[in-house]
């Protein structure tokens, strides 16, 4: 292995922030930075971002991350990007319009049409339910509503691929992005040409597919000037953010899984091969590890639930935090830590904006159930943490029912900073949970993918061994686990009981 002086750069292009990590070959983070960008909402349900805003943020963040290191030592660059966004580019590689991102719901009608008319081809390609979130119906919306732009389109790119094009002048993608948007033949890990032909999507629009660690080009002179990266540095295909998250949490071999608590919560459970049977309650994803897969579970408003509660009801903690110069989250959580498991009979359904896995119910809503005059704010806070943990458990229960063995669960991203939330997660899952040192897991995964592709590490497993550092595991408290067995059953029963009411509340 090359010496520790070699560096790799991982870039994660998220929904609101570009995050950059610089790693040594021994796996230590020696540079980091982030830069934000905005969303544009021209109509209700329409959510767009400017690829030029992405590029500006990436350039600023990369330059900042390299400020304290010798950039000439960078040996590889890898990108991770938000899923289910689409960029239309012309012959020169310039965007023709803002990108429709995953939050955009304008293609709901097209999604219903694809689902009803192409069920067999979707199933044959390894896909289940198609919704307005997916890029596939978004492309149909473009073709039907913006035909002149469609005529000028040369390629369709996913968010990370637009940045790769600007850095290298090369058009490419990896299996994880089209695999997540219902456009890939999951078994062959290449485009689902039969499905796309049936829908009239031009195959000339499709970039070539490379495995995530494959080098697709090198930093051009123009890319070097813009970013500060050395000209000629290898750039790998990279991965969608969930595949990069799986790498950055060390979910690269059988028996491993993660429960990541960010704005949304994410579950990734490693699969060594395509499953024999599909289960539409989870999403099958192509891994960044060549030839591998993982089950993906989505807790739609995971960490956002606590943030929503803090903003809506945490005024006293906010004022006290400013006075005492402490973190308002710490005040909320320290009080909640004194509440017994089960929050004295208070239950929370964490469905602020609907529920993804396992129910896939856009009409679902959050609810506090069981409140009495004895409950105080700290009970509600703990109930929020417990409700989110119950939704995480759903994905692990489904995987176990399919015979998937999970020996170790890791946790990362911002929500895992909370000692209380980590303990609740372990107790609800009924299994030891391993925190990770680095919480920007998708950026870390992108760096690992880059280093593996450029030979800094032998392969992705070696990259993970070097760069993904485990902290002290959180053991299960048996007494708490028993309480949460009851709580989990009540959580599931509560959803069933309220399911018929939710659409009426949604108007």
Tab-separated table of C-alpha atoms in Angstrom:
chain	number	residue	atom	x	y	z
A	1	UNK	CA	0.000	0.000	0.000
A	2	UNK	CA	1.276	3.500	-0.771
A	3	UNK	CA	2.505	5.543	2.130
A	4	UNK	CA	0.322	7.523	4.495
A	5	UNK	CA	1.194	10.721	2.643
A	6	UNK	CA	-1.274	9.814	-0.132
A	7	UNK	CA	-4.655	11.565	0.091
A	8	UNK	CA	-8.120	10.832	-1.271
A	9	UNK	CA	-11.052	13.234	-1.557
A	10	UNK	CA	-14.687	12.245	-0.993
A	11	UNK	CA	-17.502	14.614	-1.972
A	12	UNK	CA	-21.147	14.142	-0.968
A	13	UNK	CA	-23.670	16.224	-2.918
A	14	UNK	CA	-26.664	16.208	-0.592
A	15	UNK	CA	-30.109	17.780	-0.699
A	16	UNK	CA	-28.925	21.053	0.831
A	17	UNK	CA	-25.176	20.743	1.420
A	18	UNK	CA	-22.003	19.642	-0.344
A	19	UNK	CA	-19.710	17.916	2.160
A	20	UNK	CA	-16.051	17.152	1.478
A	21	UNK	CA	-13.643	14.920	3.403
A	22	UNK	CA	-9.915	14.514	2.760
A	23	UNK	CA	-8.477	11.204	4.003
A	24	UNK	CA	-4.969	9.842	4.357
A	25	UNK	CA	-4.150	6.328	3.181
A	26	UNK	CA	-4.203	5.273	6.841
A	27	UNK	CA	-7.835	6.381	7.020
A	28	UNK	CA	-7.520	9.583	9.037
A	29	UNK	CA	-9.549	12.681	8.164
A	30	UNK	CA	-7.176	15.617	7.625
A	31	UNK	CA	-9.492	18.045	5.856
A	32	UNK	CA	-13.198	18.760	5.770
A	33	UNK	CA	-15.539	21.470	4.559
A	34	UNK	CA	-19.113	22.049	3.511
A	35	UNK	CA	-21.080	24.564	1.464
A	36	UNK	CA	-24.824	24.982	1.091
A	37	UNK	CA	-27.227	25.696	-1.770
A	38	UNK	CA	-30.926	26.382	-2.017
A	39	UNK	CA	-34.041	24.771	-3.425
A	40	UNK	CA	-36.405	26.466	-5.867
A	41	UNK	CA	-40.145	25.803	-5.535
A	42	UNK	CA	-41.916	27.376	-8.542
A	43	UNK	CA	-45.233	25.642	-7.710
A	44	UNK	CA	-46.602	23.503	-4.871
A	45	UNK	CA	-45.048	20.047	-5.124
A	46	UNK	CA	-42.323	21.211	-7.529
A	47	UNK	CA	-38.790	21.242	-6.107
A	48	UNK	CA	-35.733	22.094	-8.208
A	49	UNK	CA	-32.063	22.918	-7.749
A	50	UNK	CA	-29.560	24.583	-10.020
A	51	UNK	CA	-26.644	22.380	-11.147
A	52	UNK	CA	-24.597	25.581	-11.287
A	53	UNK	CA	-25.324	26.104	-7.577
A	54	UNK	CA	-24.121	22.542	-6.911
A	55	UNK	CA	-20.921	23.189	-8.832
A	56	UNK	CA	-20.242	26.474	-7.049
A	57	UNK	CA	-20.715	24.794	-3.651
A	58	UNK	CA	-18.504	21.826	-4.566
A	59	UNK	CA	-15.714	24.113	-5.778
A	60	UNK	CA	-15.849	26.214	-2.611
A	61	UNK	CA	-15.954	23.204	-0.300
A	62	UNK	CA	-13.138	21.317	-2.059
A	63	UNK	CA	-10.879	24.367	-1.976
A	64	UNK	CA	-11.604	24.888	1.726
A	65	UNK	CA	-10.968	21.215	2.542
A	66	UNK	CA	-7.561	21.306	0.849
A	67	UNK	CA	-6.444	24.483	2.614
A	68	UNK	CA	-4.605	22.670	5.420
A	69	UNK	CA	-3.022	19.895	3.314
A	70	UNK	CA	-0.719	19.570	0.331
A	71	UNK	CA	-3.204	19.166	-2.513
A	72	UNK	CA	-0.503	17.737	-4.765
A	73	UNK	CA	-0.726	14.522	-2.724
A	74	UNK	CA	-4.343	13.846	-3.753
A	75	UNK	CA	-4.404	10.496	-5.560
A	76	UNK	CA	-8.140	10.060	-6.243
A	77	UNK	CA	-11.529	11.779	-6.130
A	78	UNK	CA	-14.942	10.168	-5.579
A	79	UNK	CA	-18.458	11.554	-5.512
A	80	UNK	CA	-21.655	10.590	-3.759
A	81	UNK	CA	-24.894	12.291	-4.711
A	82	UNK	CA	-28.535	12.646	-3.764
A	83	UNK	CA	-30.712	10.050	-5.487
A	84	UNK	CA	-33.664	10.607	-7.829
A	85	UNK	CA	-32.537	13.922	-9.257
A	86	UNK	CA	-32.134	14.398	-13.002
A	87	UNK	CA	-30.111	16.870	-15.079
A	88	UNK	CA	-30.775	17.313	-18.805
A	89	UNK	CA	-27.614	18.425	-20.635
A	90	UNK	CA	-27.020	19.482	-24.230
A	91	UNK	CA	-24.283	18.519	-26.691
A	92	UNK	CA	-21.764	20.679	-24.827
A	93	UNK	CA	-22.668	19.138	-21.472
A	94	UNK	CA	-24.437	22.280	-20.271
A	95	UNK	CA	-27.645	21.944	-18.215
A	96	UNK	CA	-30.783	22.857	-20.149
A	97	UNK	CA	-32.810	23.696	-17.034
A	98	UNK	CA	-32.811	23.312	-13.269
A	99	UNK	CA	-32.679	19.752	-11.983
A	100	UNK	CA	-35.830	18.110	-10.671
A	101	UNK	CA	-34.746	16.586	-7.344
A	102	UNK	CA	-36.163	13.717	-5.316
A	103	UNK	CA	-38.577	15.965	-3.405
A	104	UNK	CA	-40.308	17.002	-6.641
A	105	UNK	CA	-43.741	15.361	-7.064
A	106	UNK	CA	-44.933	16.798	-10.389
A	107	UNK	CA	-44.684	13.403	-12.150
A	108	UNK	CA	-47.233	11.579	-9.970
A	109	UNK	CA	-49.580	11.018	-12.939
A	110	UNK	CA	-46.763	9.611	-15.082
A	111	UNK	CA	-45.718	7.342	-12.205
A	112	UNK	CA	-49.208	5.876	-11.937
A	113	UNK	CA	-49.219	5.233	-15.681
A	114	UNK	CA	-45.849	3.478	-15.591
A	115	UNK	CA	-46.948	1.377	-12.633
A	116	UNK	CA	-50.193	0.261	-14.268
A	117	UNK	CA	-48.879	-0.273	-17.810
A	118	UNK	CA	-45.374	-1.663	-17.265
A	119	UNK	CA	-45.735	-3.939	-14.234
A	120	UNK	CA	-44.234	-6.963	-15.999
A	121	UNK	CA	-41.192	-5.122	-17.380
A	122	UNK	CA	-40.610	-3.418	-14.020
A	123	UNK	CA	-40.716	-6.753	-12.224
A	124	UNK	CA	-38.428	-8.374	-14.783
A	125	UNK	CA	-35.870	-5.603	-14.175
A	126	UNK	CA	-36.073	-6.064	-10.391
A	127	UNK	CA	-38.293	-3.103	-9.492
A	128	UNK	CA	-41.566	-2.814	-7.614
A	129	UNK	CA	-43.526	0.333	-6.886
A	130	UNK	CA	-42.807	3.465	-8.953
A	131	UNK	CA	-43.770	6.843	-7.478
A	132	UNK	CA	-43.416	10.481	-8.443
A	133	UNK	CA	-40.121	10.535	-6.535
A	134	UNK	CA	-38.456	8.382	-9.204
A	135	UNK	CA	-36.532	9.813	-12.162
A	136	UNK	CA	-38.274	7.479	-14.617
A	137	UNK	CA	-41.658	9.288	-14.496
A	138	UNK	CA	-39.868	12.642	-14.232
A	139	UNK	CA	-38.329	11.969	-17.665
A	140	UNK	CA	-41.771	11.246	-19.079
A	141	UNK	CA	-42.983	14.539	-17.599
A	142	UNK	CA	-40.135	16.359	-19.362
A	143	UNK	CA	-40.931	14.677	-22.671
A	144	UNK	CA	-44.650	15.464	-22.425
A	145	UNK	CA	-44.442	19.005	-21.043
A	146	UNK	CA	-41.113	20.329	-22.360
A	147	UNK	CA	-40.758	18.708	-25.807
A	148	UNK	CA	-38.409	21.396	-27.135
A	149	UNK	CA	-36.000	20.819	-24.237
A	150	UNK	CA	-36.294	17.076	-24.792
A	151	UNK	CA	-35.271	17.578	-28.426
A	152	UNK	CA	-32.129	19.437	-27.298
A	153	UNK	CA	-31.212	16.835	-24.658
A	154	UNK	CA	-28.032	14.865	-25.335
A	155	UNK	CA	-27.638	13.070	-22.002
A	156	UNK	CA	-29.550	12.606	-18.784
A	157	UNK	CA	-27.301	12.776	-15.738
A	158	UNK	CA	-27.778	12.115	-12.056
A	159	UNK	CA	-26.551	14.820	-9.628
A	160	UNK	CA	-23.098	13.346	-8.886
A	161	UNK	CA	-22.604	12.604	-12.599
A	162	UNK	CA	-23.114	16.266	-13.486
A	163	UNK	CA	-20.235	17.161	-11.150
A	164	UNK	CA	-18.089	14.340	-12.557
A	165	UNK	CA	-18.696	15.702	-16.064
A	166	UNK	CA	-17.590	19.194	-15.029
A	167	UNK	CA	-14.444	17.818	-13.380
A	168	UNK	CA	-13.410	15.325	-16.083
A	169	UNK	CA	-15.323	16.145	-19.309
A	170	UNK	CA	-16.482	12.508	-19.234
A	171	UNK	CA	-20.079	11.259	-19.254
A	172	UNK	CA	-20.646	8.261	-16.971
A	173	UNK	CA	-22.773	6.823	-14.187
A	174	UNK	CA	-22.685	3.829	-11.829
A	175	UNK	CA	-25.306	1.121	-11.108
A	176	UNK	CA	-26.537	2.574	-7.812
A	177	UNK	CA	-28.067	5.740	-9.292
A	178	UNK	CA	-30.154	4.267	-12.150
A	179	UNK	CA	-30.854	1.248	-9.950
A	180	UNK	CA	-32.548	3.498	-7.398
A	181	UNK	CA	-34.745	5.254	-9.968
A	182	UNK	CA	-36.336	2.201	-11.693
A	183	UNK	CA	-34.209	2.465	-14.851
A	184	UNK	CA	-31.688	-0.362	-14.362
A	185	UNK	CA	-31.846	-4.087	-14.981
A	186	UNK	CA	-30.778	-4.956	-11.445
A	187	UNK	CA	-29.461	-8.411	-12.301
A	188	UNK	CA	-27.322	-7.268	-15.249
A	189	UNK	CA	-26.409	-3.939	-13.581
A	190	UNK	CA	-27.008	-2.110	-16.851
A	191	UNK	CA	-29.862	-0.107	-18.333
A	192	UNK	CA	-33.299	-1.762	-18.509
A	193	UNK	CA	-33.485	-1.220	-22.260
A	194	UNK	CA	-36.765	-3.145	-22.748
A	195	UNK	CA	-38.532	-0.987	-20.175
A	196	UNK	CA	-37.075	2.284	-21.449
A	197	UNK	CA	-37.886	1.410	-25.073
A	198	UNK	CA	-41.479	0.617	-24.104
A	199	UNK	CA	-41.770	4.080	-22.547
A	200	UNK	CA	-40.177	5.852	-25.508
A	201	UNK	CA	-37.139	7.105	-23.595
A	202	UNK	CA	-34.280	7.499	-26.112
A	203	UNK	CA	-31.384	5.154	-25.363
A	204	UNK	CA	-29.040	7.792	-26.821
A	205	UNK	CA	-29.680	9.819	-23.663
A	206	UNK	CA	-28.167	7.167	-21.405
A	207	UNK	CA	-24.574	7.501	-20.121
A	208	UNK	CA	-22.369	4.391	-19.975
A	209	UNK	CA	-22.529	2.483	-16.677
A	210	UNK	CA	-19.319	1.758	-14.726
A	211	UNK	CA	-18.951	0.039	-11.373
A	212	UNK	CA	-18.501	2.600	-8.598
A	213	UNK	CA	-14.715	2.186	-8.049
A	214	UNK	CA	-13.872	2.271	-11.774
A	215	UNK	CA	-11.877	5.296	-12.944
A	216	UNK	CA	-13.991	7.193	-15.487
A	217	UNK	CA	-11.607	10.069	-16.177
A	218	UNK	CA	-9.118	12.527	-14.751
A	219	UNK	CA	-9.323	16.077	-13.467
A	220	UNK	CA	-9.005	18.405	-16.446
A	221	UNK	CA	-7.108	21.667	-16.469
A	222	UNK	CA	-10.399	23.562	-16.206
A	223	UNK	CA	-11.567	21.297	-13.377
A	224	UNK	CA	-8.287	21.838	-11.544
A	225	UNK	CA	-8.541	25.616	-11.781
A	226	UNK	CA	-12.112	25.560	-10.455
A	227	UNK	CA	-11.621	23.129	-7.564
A	228	UNK	CA	-7.962	23.259	-6.608
A	229	UNK	CA	-7.607	19.522	-7.286
A	230	UNK	CA	-4.416	18.499	-9.100
A	231	UNK	CA	-4.820	18.193	-12.852
A	232	UNK	CA	-4.707	14.552	-13.951
A	233	UNK	CA	-6.030	13.118	-10.662
A	234	UNK	CA	-8.125	9.963	-11.265
A	235	UNK	CA	-11.881	10.348	-10.707
A	236	UNK	CA	-14.028	7.258	-10.100
A	237	UNK	CA	-17.663	6.716	-11.093
A	238	UNK	CA	-18.758	7.128	-7.473
A	239	UNK	CA	-22.168	6.183	-6.110
A	240	UNK	CA	-25.569	7.383	-5.068
A	241	UNK	CA	-25.644	8.596	-1.500
A	242	UNK	CA	-27.216	5.437	-0.067
A	243	UNK	CA	-24.608	3.136	-1.628
A	244	UNK	CA	-21.871	5.498	-0.429
A	245	UNK	CA	-23.477	5.520	3.023
A	246	UNK	CA	-23.330	1.723	3.093
A	247	UNK	CA	-19.592	1.896	2.389
A	248	UNK	CA	-19.027	4.742	4.855
A	249	UNK	CA	-20.699	2.775	7.643
A	250	UNK	CA	-18.784	-0.399	6.798
A	251	UNK	CA	-21.740	-2.356	5.410
A	252	UNK	CA	-19.664	-4.187	2.793
A	253	UNK	CA	-19.878	-7.844	3.825
A	254	UNK	CA	-22.534	-10.361	4.892
A	255	UNK	CA	-23.961	-9.901	8.369
A	256	UNK	CA	-23.564	-6.108	8.458
A	257	UNK	CA	-26.214	-3.403	8.521
A	258	UNK	CA	-26.549	0.235	9.495
A	259	UNK	CA	-29.183	2.527	10.974
A	260	UNK	CA	-28.220	6.086	10.052
A	261	UNK	CA	-30.001	8.983	11.761
A	262	UNK	CA	-29.861	12.088	9.555
A	263	UNK	CA	-32.748	14.366	8.481
A	264	UNK	CA	-34.169	11.117	7.174
A	265	UNK	CA	-33.216	7.785	8.683
A	266	UNK	CA	-31.650	5.118	6.494
A	267	UNK	CA	-31.176	1.382	6.867
A	268	UNK	CA	-28.710	-0.549	4.692
A	269	UNK	CA	-28.380	-4.329	5.007
A	270	UNK	CA	-25.706	-6.069	2.924
A	271	UNK	CA	-26.586	-8.731	0.352
A	272	UNK	CA	-23.929	-10.801	-1.386
A	273	UNK	CA	-26.188	-11.432	-4.393
A	274	UNK	CA	-29.593	-10.646	-5.861
A	275	UNK	CA	-32.295	-12.028	-3.548
A	276	UNK	CA	-34.377	-14.956	-4.754
A	277	UNK	CA	-37.583	-13.124	-3.868
A	278	UNK	CA	-38.457	-9.437	-3.759
A	279	UNK	CA	-40.243	-7.702	-0.899
A	280	UNK	CA	-41.730	-4.344	-1.863
A	281	UNK	CA	-41.687	-3.161	1.747
A	282	UNK	CA	-37.921	-2.543	1.292
A	283	UNK	CA	-35.991	-1.247	-1.715
A	284	UNK	CA	-33.347	-3.374	-3.401
A	285	UNK	CA	-30.277	-1.268	-4.233
A	286	UNK	CA	-27.087	-1.883	-6.197
A	287	UNK	CA	-24.094	-1.605	-3.888
A	288	UNK	CA	-20.939	0.379	-4.592
A	289	UNK	CA	-19.135	-2.926	-4.015
A	290	UNK	CA	-19.048	-4.432	-7.538
A	291	UNK	CA	-21.619	-7.183	-7.984
A	292	UNK	CA	-23.174	-6.712	-4.525
A	293	UNK	CA	-26.535	-5.361	-3.326
A	294	UNK	CA	-28.266	-4.144	-0.179
A	295	UNK	CA	-31.753	-3.736	1.207
A	296	UNK	CA	-32.601	-0.091	1.835
A	297	UNK	CA	-35.143	1.031	4.406
A	298	UNK	CA	-36.183	4.670	4.709
A	299	UNK	CA	-37.392	6.393	7.886
A	300	UNK	CA	-38.728	9.366	5.980
A	301	UNK	CA	-38.542	12.004	8.727
A	302	UNK	CA	-36.091	10.329	11.132
A	303	UNK	CA	-33.934	13.071	12.597
A	304	UNK	CA	-36.356	15.693	11.305
A	305	UNK	CA	-38.919	14.574	13.888
A	306	UNK	CA	-36.706	15.755	16.733
A	307	UNK	CA	-35.820	18.939	14.855
A	308	UNK	CA	-39.513	19.644	14.241
A	309	UNK	CA	-40.279	19.172	17.945
A	310	UNK	CA	-37.362	21.410	18.954
A	311	UNK	CA	-38.461	24.221	16.622
A	312	UNK	CA	-42.146	23.922	17.517
A	313	UNK	CA	-41.979	23.363	21.272
A	314	UNK	CA	-38.408	24.021	22.429
A	315	UNK	CA	-38.545	27.783	22.986
A	316	UNK	CA	-37.624	27.481	26.677
A	317	UNK	CA	-34.628	25.268	25.907
A	318	UNK	CA	-33.575	27.649	23.148
A	319	UNK	CA	-33.590	30.602	25.527
A	320	UNK	CA	-31.791	28.647	28.259
A	321	UNK	CA	-29.194	27.381	25.803
A	322	UNK	CA	-28.364	30.926	24.718
A	323	UNK	CA	-28.109	32.057	28.328
A	324	UNK	CA	-25.932	29.120	29.408
A	325	UNK	CA	-23.978	28.856	26.130
A	326	UNK	CA	-24.902	25.195	25.659
A	327	UNK	CA	-26.624	23.204	22.911
A	328	UNK	CA	-30.433	23.270	23.044
A	329	UNK	CA	-30.550	19.653	21.848
A	330	UNK	CA	-28.474	18.683	24.882
A	331	UNK	CA	-31.016	20.318	27.185
A	332	UNK	CA	-33.952	18.565	25.532
A	333	UNK	CA	-32.242	15.179	25.548
A	334	UNK	CA	-30.825	15.378	29.072
A	335	UNK	CA	-34.335	15.860	30.439
A	336	UNK	CA	-35.684	13.036	28.256
A	337	UNK	CA	-32.970	10.693	29.560
A	338	UNK	CA	-34.632	10.794	32.986
A	339	UNK	CA	-37.907	9.428	31.582
A	340	UNK	CA	-38.342	5.638	31.801
A	341	UNK	CA	-38.523	3.495	28.622
A	342	UNK	CA	-41.953	3.690	27.043
A	343	UNK	CA	-42.365	7.348	28.071
A	344	UNK	CA	-44.969	6.332	30.675
A	345	UNK	CA	-47.408	5.094	28.055
A	346	UNK	CA	-46.907	7.906	25.516
A	347	UNK	CA	-46.523	6.691	21.917
A	348	UNK	CA	-45.364	8.621	18.836
A	349	UNK	CA	-45.890	7.731	15.179
A	350	UNK	CA	-42.968	9.387	13.295
A	351	UNK	CA	-44.818	10.045	10.031
A	352	UNK	CA	-44.633	13.850	9.717
A	353	UNK	CA	-44.585	13.754	5.905
A	354	UNK	CA	-45.972	10.274	5.365
A	355	UNK	CA	-44.233	6.942	5.834
A	356	UNK	CA	-41.864	5.176	3.452
A	357	UNK	CA	-40.797	1.699	4.574
A	358	UNK	CA	-42.576	-0.472	5.366
A	359	UNK	CA	-46.053	0.946	4.660
A	360	UNK	CA	-45.365	3.316	1.721
A	361	UNK	CA	-48.279	5.512	2.764
A	362	UNK	CA	-48.033	9.157	1.680
A	363	UNK	CA	-51.229	10.006	3.574
A	364	UNK	CA	-49.893	8.796	6.944
A	365	UNK	CA	-49.421	11.444	9.611
A	366	UNK	CA	-47.654	11.733	12.942
A	367	UNK	CA	-49.544	11.311	16.185
A	368	UNK	CA	-48.922	11.334	19.907
A	369	UNK	CA	-51.114	8.667	21.501
A	370	UNK	CA	-51.755	8.164	25.199
A	371	UNK	CA	-51.073	11.668	26.528
A	372	UNK	CA	-52.331	12.378	30.040
A	373	UNK	CA	-52.123	15.286	32.452
A	374	UNK	CA	-49.041	13.627	33.969
A	375	UNK	CA	-46.958	13.897	30.797
A	376	UNK	CA	-44.459	16.732	30.427
A	377	UNK	CA	-42.245	17.911	27.597
A	378	UNK	CA	-39.498	15.415	28.401
A	379	UNK	CA	-41.957	12.542	27.919
A	380	UNK	CA	-42.843	13.833	24.466
A	381	UNK	CA	-39.165	14.172	23.515
A	382	UNK	CA	-38.406	10.615	24.559
A	383	UNK	CA	-41.519	9.363	22.750
A	384	UNK	CA	-40.206	10.996	19.555
A	385	UNK	CA	-36.863	9.187	19.882
A	386	UNK	CA	-38.631	5.895	20.571
A	387	UNK	CA	-41.082	6.271	17.684
A	388	UNK	CA	-38.265	6.848	15.202
A	389	UNK	CA	-36.438	3.796	16.584
A	390	UNK	CA	-39.583	1.678	16.103
A	391	UNK	CA	-39.709	2.710	12.438
A	392	UNK	CA	-36.044	1.676	12.088
A	393	UNK	CA	-36.920	-1.706	13.573
A	394	UNK	CA	-39.506	-2.287	10.832
A	395	UNK	CA	-36.761	-2.645	8.201
A	396	UNK	CA	-34.668	-5.034	10.284
A	397	UNK	CA	-37.728	-7.173	11.045
A	398	UNK	CA	-38.558	-7.464	7.335
A	399	UNK	CA	-34.978	-8.421	6.435
A	400	UNK	CA	-34.916	-11.047	9.182
A	401	UNK	CA	-38.217	-12.477	7.918
A	402	UNK	CA	-36.504	-13.050	4.551
A	403	UNK	CA	-33.718	-15.010	6.215
A	404	UNK	CA	-31.080	-12.265	6.150
A	405	UNK	CA	-28.641	-12.725	9.041
A	406	UNK	CA	-27.479	-9.485	10.672
A	407	UNK	CA	-24.586	-9.827	13.104
A	408	UNK	CA	-23.717	-6.163	13.583
A	409	UNK	CA	-25.578	-2.870	13.240
A	410	UNK	CA	-23.617	0.364	12.903
A	411	UNK	CA	-25.008	3.866	13.351
A	412	UNK	CA	-23.771	7.159	11.936
A	413	UNK	CA	-24.785	10.664	10.809
A	414	UNK	CA	-25.820	13.517	13.095
A	415	UNK	CA	-28.524	11.846	15.175
A	416	UNK	CA	-26.089	9.203	16.378
A	417	UNK	CA	-24.250	11.875	18.372
A	418	UNK	CA	-26.952	11.445	21.015
A	419	UNK	CA	-25.964	8.847	23.601
A	420	UNK	CA	-29.630	8.515	24.575
A	421	UNK	CA	-30.821	7.915	21.013
A	422	UNK	CA	-28.086	5.303	20.458
A	423	UNK	CA	-29.183	3.450	23.597
A	424	UNK	CA	-32.855	3.600	22.635
A	425	UNK	CA	-31.991	2.282	19.166
A	426	UNK	CA	-30.058	-0.664	20.627
A	427	UNK	CA	-32.853	-1.478	23.074
A	428	UNK	CA	-35.622	-1.226	20.457
A	429	UNK	CA	-33.698	-3.321	17.913
A	430	UNK	CA	-32.710	-5.789	20.616
A	431	UNK	CA	-29.168	-5.897	19.323
A	432	UNK	CA	-25.827	-4.219	19.996
A	433	UNK	CA	-25.327	-0.974	18.060
A	434	UNK	CA	-21.853	0.231	17.055
A	435	UNK	CA	-21.329	4.024	16.771
A	436	UNK	CA	-18.820	5.319	14.241
A	437	UNK	CA	-16.168	7.986	14.701
A	438	UNK	CA	-16.897	9.769	11.420
A	439	UNK	CA	-20.493	10.908	11.076
A	440	UNK	CA	-20.389	12.242	7.480
A	441	UNK	CA	-20.735	8.690	6.255
A	442	UNK	CA	-21.635	9.268	2.587
A	443	UNK	CA	-18.629	11.554	2.051
A	444	UNK	CA	-16.453	8.991	3.839
A	445	UNK	CA	-17.854	6.270	1.593
A	446	UNK	CA	-17.118	8.353	-1.509
A	447	UNK	CA	-13.500	8.741	-0.368
A	448	UNK	CA	-13.211	4.988	0.226
A	449	UNK	CA	-14.603	4.267	-3.246
A	450	UNK	CA	-12.095	6.691	-4.775
A	451	UNK	CA	-9.136	5.200	-2.931
A	452	UNK	CA	-10.120	1.640	-3.818
A	453	UNK	CA	-10.501	2.549	-7.481
A	454	UNK	CA	-7.167	4.341	-7.713
A	455	UNK	CA	-5.168	1.691	-5.845
A	456	UNK	CA	-4.651	3.578	-2.591
A	457	UNK	CA	-6.375	0.553	-1.037
A	458	UNK	CA	-6.591	-2.944	-2.502
A	459	UNK	CA	-10.401	-2.970	-2.615
A	460	UNK	CA	-13.419	-1.512	-0.837
A	461	UNK	CA	-13.186	-3.974	2.042
A	462	UNK	CA	-9.594	-2.821	2.659
A	463	UNK	CA	-10.672	0.815	2.411
A	464	UNK	CA	-13.366	0.261	5.035
A	465	UNK	CA	-10.906	-1.526	7.307
A	466	UNK	CA	-8.604	1.502	7.142
A	467	UNK	CA	-11.100	4.365	7.237
A	468	UNK	CA	-14.303	3.310	9.039
A	469	UNK	CA	-13.474	3.504	12.728
A	470	UNK	CA	-15.793	1.785	15.220
A	471	UNK	CA	-16.410	3.256	18.652
A	472	UNK	CA	-17.424	1.419	21.848
A	473	UNK	CA	-20.524	-0.697	21.111
A	474	UNK	CA	-23.797	0.133	22.851
A	475	UNK	CA	-25.065	-2.977	24.651
A	476	UNK	CA	-28.746	-3.832	24.982
A	477	UNK	CA	-30.366	-3.125	28.343
A	478	UNK	CA	-32.508	-6.237	28.851
A	479	UNK	CA	-35.089	-4.491	31.041
A	480	UNK	CA	-35.514	-1.683	28.531
A	481	UNK	CA	-35.743	-4.176	25.671
A	482	UNK	CA	-38.677	-5.898	27.352
A	483	UNK	CA	-40.506	-2.579	27.643
A	484	UNK	CA	-39.854	-1.810	23.998
A	485	UNK	CA	-41.216	-5.165	22.839
A	486	UNK	CA	-44.550	-3.962	24.176
A	487	UNK	CA	-44.006	-0.494	22.710
A	488	UNK	CA	-43.181	-1.819	19.247
A	489	UNK	CA	-46.327	-3.949	19.153
A	490	UNK	CA	-48.405	-0.915	20.159
A	491	UNK	CA	-46.697	1.242	17.518
A	492	UNK	CA	-47.653	-1.233	14.784
A	493	UNK	CA	-51.184	-1.582	16.122
A	494	UNK	CA	-51.581	2.205	16.267
A	495	UNK	CA	-50.725	2.619	12.580
A	496	UNK	CA	-53.292	-0.007	11.578
A	497	UNK	CA	-55.924	1.635	13.782
A	498	UNK	CA	-55.338	5.116	12.329
A	499	UNK	CA	-54.658	4.185	8.707
A	500	UNK	CA	-58.224	4.846	7.593
A	501	UNK	CA	-58.294	8.228	9.321
A	502	UNK	CA	-55.103	9.622	7.756
A	503	UNK	CA	-56.506	10.306	4.240
A	504	UNK	CA	-59.357	12.307	5.781
A	505	UNK	CA	-56.857	14.443	7.687
A	506	UNK	CA	-54.832	14.956	4.491
A	507	UNK	CA	-57.812	16.500	2.763
